CSV table of C-alpha atoms in Angstrom, one decimal:
chain,number,residue,atom,x,y,z
A,141,MET,CA,47.8,-11.1,-48.7
A,142,LYS,CA,48.5,-12.7,-45.3
A,143,LYS,CA,49.7,-9.4,-44.0
A,144,SER,CA,46.5,-7.6,-45.2
A,145,LEU,CA,44.3,-10.3,-43.6
A,146,ALA,CA,46.2,-10.0,-40.3
A,147,MET,CA,46.0,-6.2,-40.4
A,148,ALA,CA,42.2,-6.4,-41.1
A,149,LEU,CA,41.7,-8.9,-38.2
A,150,ALA,CA,43.8,-6.7,-35.8
A,151,ALA,CA,41.8,-3.6,-36.8
A,152,ALA,CA,38.5,-5.4,-36.3
A,153,THR,CA,39.7,-6.6,-32.9
A,154,LEU,CA,40.7,-3.1,-31.9
A,155,ALA,CA,37.5,-1.6,-33.1
A,156,SER,CA,35.3,-4.1,-31.2
A,157,ALA,CA,37.5,-3.6,-28.0
A,158,GLY,CA,37.1,0.2,-28.4
A,159,ALA,CA,33.3,-0.1,-28.9
A,160,TRP,CA,33.1,-2.3,-25.8
A,161,ALA,CA,35.2,0.2,-23.8
A,162,VAL,CA,32.9,3.0,-24.9
A,163,ASN,CA,29.8,1.0,-23.8
A,164,ALA,CA,31.4,0.1,-20.5
A,165,ALA,CA,32.0,3.8,-19.8
A,166,ASP,CA,28.3,4.4,-20.1
A,167,LEU,CA,27.3,1.7,-17.6
A,168,PRO,CA,26.1,3.1,-14.2
A,169,THR,CA,28.6,2.9,-11.4
A,170,TYR,CA,26.0,3.1,-8.6
A,171,LYS,CA,24.0,0.3,-7.1
A,172,GLU,CA,20.2,0.9,-6.8
A,173,THR,CA,18.7,0.2,-3.4
A,174,TYR,CA,15.6,-2.1,-3.2
A,175,ARG,CA,12.2,-0.3,-3.1
A,176,GLU,CA,9.1,-2.3,-2.4
A,177,PRO,CA,7.0,-1.9,-5.6
A,178,ASP,CA,3.3,-1.6,-5.9
A,179,ALA,CA,1.2,-2.5,-8.9
A,180,ARG,CA,0.9,1.2,-9.7
A,181,GLY,CA,4.6,1.7,-9.6
A,182,GLY,CA,4.7,3.2,-6.1
A,183,VAL,CA,6.9,2.9,-3.0
A,184,LYS,CA,5.6,1.6,0.4
A,185,ILE,CA,6.1,4.6,2.7
A,186,GLY,CA,4.4,3.3,5.8
A,187,TYR,CA,1.2,1.8,7.1
A,188,LEU,CA,-2.2,2.8,8.4
A,189,ASP,CA,-3.2,1.0,11.6
A,190,CYS,CA,-7.0,1.3,12.3
A,191,ASN,CA,-9.0,0.4,15.4
A,192,ILE,CA,-12.7,-0.2,14.5
A,193,ALA,CA,-15.4,0.1,17.2
A,194,GLY,CA,-17.6,-2.8,18.0
A,195,GLY,CA,-21.1,-3.0,16.9
A,196,ALA,CA,-23.9,-5.1,15.4
A,197,GLY,CA,-24.7,-5.9,11.8
A,198,TYR,CA,-28.3,-5.4,10.9
A,199,VAL,CA,-28.7,-7.9,8.1
A,200,LEU,CA,-28.6,-5.3,5.4
A,201,GLY,CA,-25.5,-3.4,6.7
A,202,SER,CA,-23.7,-1.6,9.6
A,203,ALA,CA,-21.8,1.5,10.5
A,204,LYS,CA,-18.8,1.7,12.8
A,205,GLU,CA,-16.4,4.4,14.0
A,206,VAL,CA,-12.8,4.2,13.0
A,207,GLN,CA,-9.6,5.6,14.7
A,208,CYS,CA,-6.4,5.3,12.6
A,209,VAL,CA,-2.8,6.2,12.9
A,210,PHE,CA,-0.4,6.5,9.9
A,211,ARG,CA,3.1,5.4,10.8
A,212,SER,CA,6.0,6.1,8.4
A,213,THR,CA,8.6,3.6,7.5
A,214,VAL,CA,10.6,6.4,5.7
A,215,GLY,CA,12.7,8.6,8.0
A,216,ALA,CA,11.6,9.8,11.4
A,217,GLU,CA,8.3,11.4,10.4
A,218,ALA,CA,5.8,11.8,13.2
A,219,SER,CA,2.6,9.7,13.2
A,220,ASP,CA,-0.6,11.2,11.6
A,221,HIS,CA,-4.0,10.5,13.2
A,222,TYR,CA,-7.4,10.0,11.3
A,223,ALA,CA,-11.0,9.5,12.4
A,224,GLY,CA,-13.8,8.3,10.3
A,225,ALA,CA,-16.4,5.6,9.7
A,226,ILE,CA,-16.8,2.3,7.9
A,227,ARG,CA,-20.3,1.7,6.4
A,228,LYS,CA,-21.3,-1.6,4.9
A,229,LEU,CA,-24.3,-2.4,2.8
A,230,GLY,CA,-25.1,-6.0,2.1
A,231,VAL,CA,-25.3,-9.2,4.1
A,232,ASP,CA,-23.9,-8.3,7.6
A,233,VAL,CA,-25.2,-10.5,10.4
A,234,GLY,CA,-23.9,-10.7,13.9
A,235,PHE,CA,-21.7,-8.5,16.1
A,236,THR,CA,-18.1,-7.7,16.7
A,237,THR,CA,-16.5,-6.3,19.9
A,238,ARG,CA,-13.6,-4.7,18.2
A,239,SER,CA,-11.6,-5.0,15.0
A,240,ARG,CA,-8.1,-4.0,13.8
A,241,LEU,CA,-7.3,-3.2,10.2
A,242,ILE,CA,-3.8,-2.6,8.8
A,243,TRP,CA,-3.0,-1.2,5.4
A,244,ALA,CA,0.2,-0.6,3.5
A,245,VAL,CA,0.4,3.1,2.3
A,246,ILE,CA,1.8,3.5,-1.2
A,247,ALA,CA,3.2,6.7,-2.9
A,248,PRO,CA,5.0,7.3,-6.2
A,249,THR,CA,8.0,8.6,-4.2
A,250,ALA,CA,9.1,8.5,-0.6
A,251,GLY,CA,7.2,11.7,0.4
A,252,TYR,CA,4.2,12.2,2.6
A,253,HIS,CA,2.3,15.2,3.9
A,254,LYS,CA,-0.1,15.5,6.9
A,255,GLY,CA,-3.6,14.6,6.1
A,256,ALA,CA,-2.8,13.0,2.7
A,257,LEU,CA,-4.9,9.9,3.5
A,258,SER,CA,-8.2,11.8,4.1
A,259,GLY,CA,-10.9,10.9,1.7
A,260,ILE,CA,-13.5,8.2,0.8
A,261,TYR,CA,-12.5,4.6,0.0
A,262,GLN,CA,-15.0,2.3,-1.6
A,263,GLY,CA,-15.1,-1.4,-2.5
A,264,ALA,CA,-16.1,-4.7,-0.9
A,265,THR,CA,-15.6,-6.6,2.3
A,266,ALA,CA,-15.9,-10.3,3.2
A,267,GLU,CA,-15.7,-11.4,6.9
A,268,ALA,CA,-16.2,-14.5,9.0
A,269,THR,CA,-15.9,-14.4,12.8
A,270,LEU,CA,-16.6,-17.1,15.4
A,271,GLY,CA,-14.8,-15.8,18.5
A,272,ALA,CA,-11.8,-14.6,16.6
A,273,GLY,CA,-12.1,-14.0,12.9
A,274,VAL,CA,-10.6,-12.4,9.8
A,275,GLY,CA,-11.9,-10.3,6.9
A,276,ALA,CA,-10.6,-9.1,3.6
A,277,ASN,CA,-11.2,-5.6,2.3
A,278,ILE,CA,-10.8,-4.4,-1.3
A,279,LEU,CA,-11.1,-0.6,-1.1
A,280,ILE,CA,-9.9,2.1,-3.5
A,281,GLY,CA,-10.2,5.8,-3.5
A,282,GLY,CA,-9.0,8.5,-1.1
A,283,THR,CA,-7.7,11.9,-2.1
A,284,ALA,CA,-7.2,13.0,-5.7
A,285,GLY,CA,-3.5,13.0,-4.9
A,286,ALA,CA,-1.0,10.2,-5.6
A,287,ILE,CA,-0.8,8.7,-2.2
A,288,HIS,CA,-3.1,5.7,-1.7
A,289,LEU,CA,-3.8,2.6,0.4
A,290,GLN,CA,-2.8,-0.8,-0.8
A,291,THR,CA,-5.9,-2.1,-2.5
A,292,VAL,CA,-6.3,-5.3,-0.4
A,293,SER,CA,-6.2,-5.3,3.4
A,294,VAL,CA,-6.8,-7.8,6.2
A,295,THR,CA,-9.0,-7.3,9.3
A,296,GLY,CA,-8.7,-9.2,12.6
A,297,GLN,CA,-11.7,-9.1,14.9
A,298,LEU,CA,-13.5,-10.6,17.9
A,299,GLY,CA,-17.2,-11.5,17.9
A,300,LEU,CA,-19.7,-13.6,16.0
A,301,ASN,CA,-20.3,-12.2,12.5
A,302,VAL,CA,-20.6,-13.1,8.8
A,303,ALA,CA,-20.5,-10.3,6.2
A,304,ALA,CA,-20.3,-9.9,2.4
A,305,THR,CA,-20.9,-6.3,1.7
A,306,GLY,CA,-20.2,-3.3,-0.4
A,307,THR,CA,-18.1,-1.0,1.8
A,308,SER,CA,-17.1,2.6,2.1
A,309,MET,CA,-14.7,4.1,4.6
A,310,THR,CA,-14.3,7.8,5.2
A,311,LEU,CA,-11.1,9.2,6.8
A,312,THR,CA,-10.6,12.7,8.1
A,313,SER,CA,-7.3,14.0,9.5
A,314,VAL,CA,-7.5,15.0,13.2
A,315,ASN,CA,-4.1,16.5,13.8
């Protein structure tokens, strides 16, 4: 009986060791590189740097020209230029001499094609400026494609302004 118990214990040990070896053979042997995730499961592929023309807010809104450049953080892709306008409707009182807006650009993979950020982005903006000021934008939209701008962006600006508005931004590729 002692021999059968010893044999059963040895067989169980060998079986569990064999099962562990089979599972170990299926483990991946590569190490994944870090990718900066987005809430939608995308990858940060670059950023959109926008210069916004100065102008005045007319209590119920404003419209300003925008010049943007997409700069890739993936590979050595050339920059991509965009022109457009930002329109605000709501409380927008004061003036700004210039503004700068920077957005992270997100894609489901590390690919990008020229003009991919053209489109209309809509949402809301809140700004406060006394000399130098900041604003926050929550805009979604763009093309029907998968590449999009990070939903929340920050604006730096010079002037005297207070705004809480519904906002739309239109971008068109100028390459």
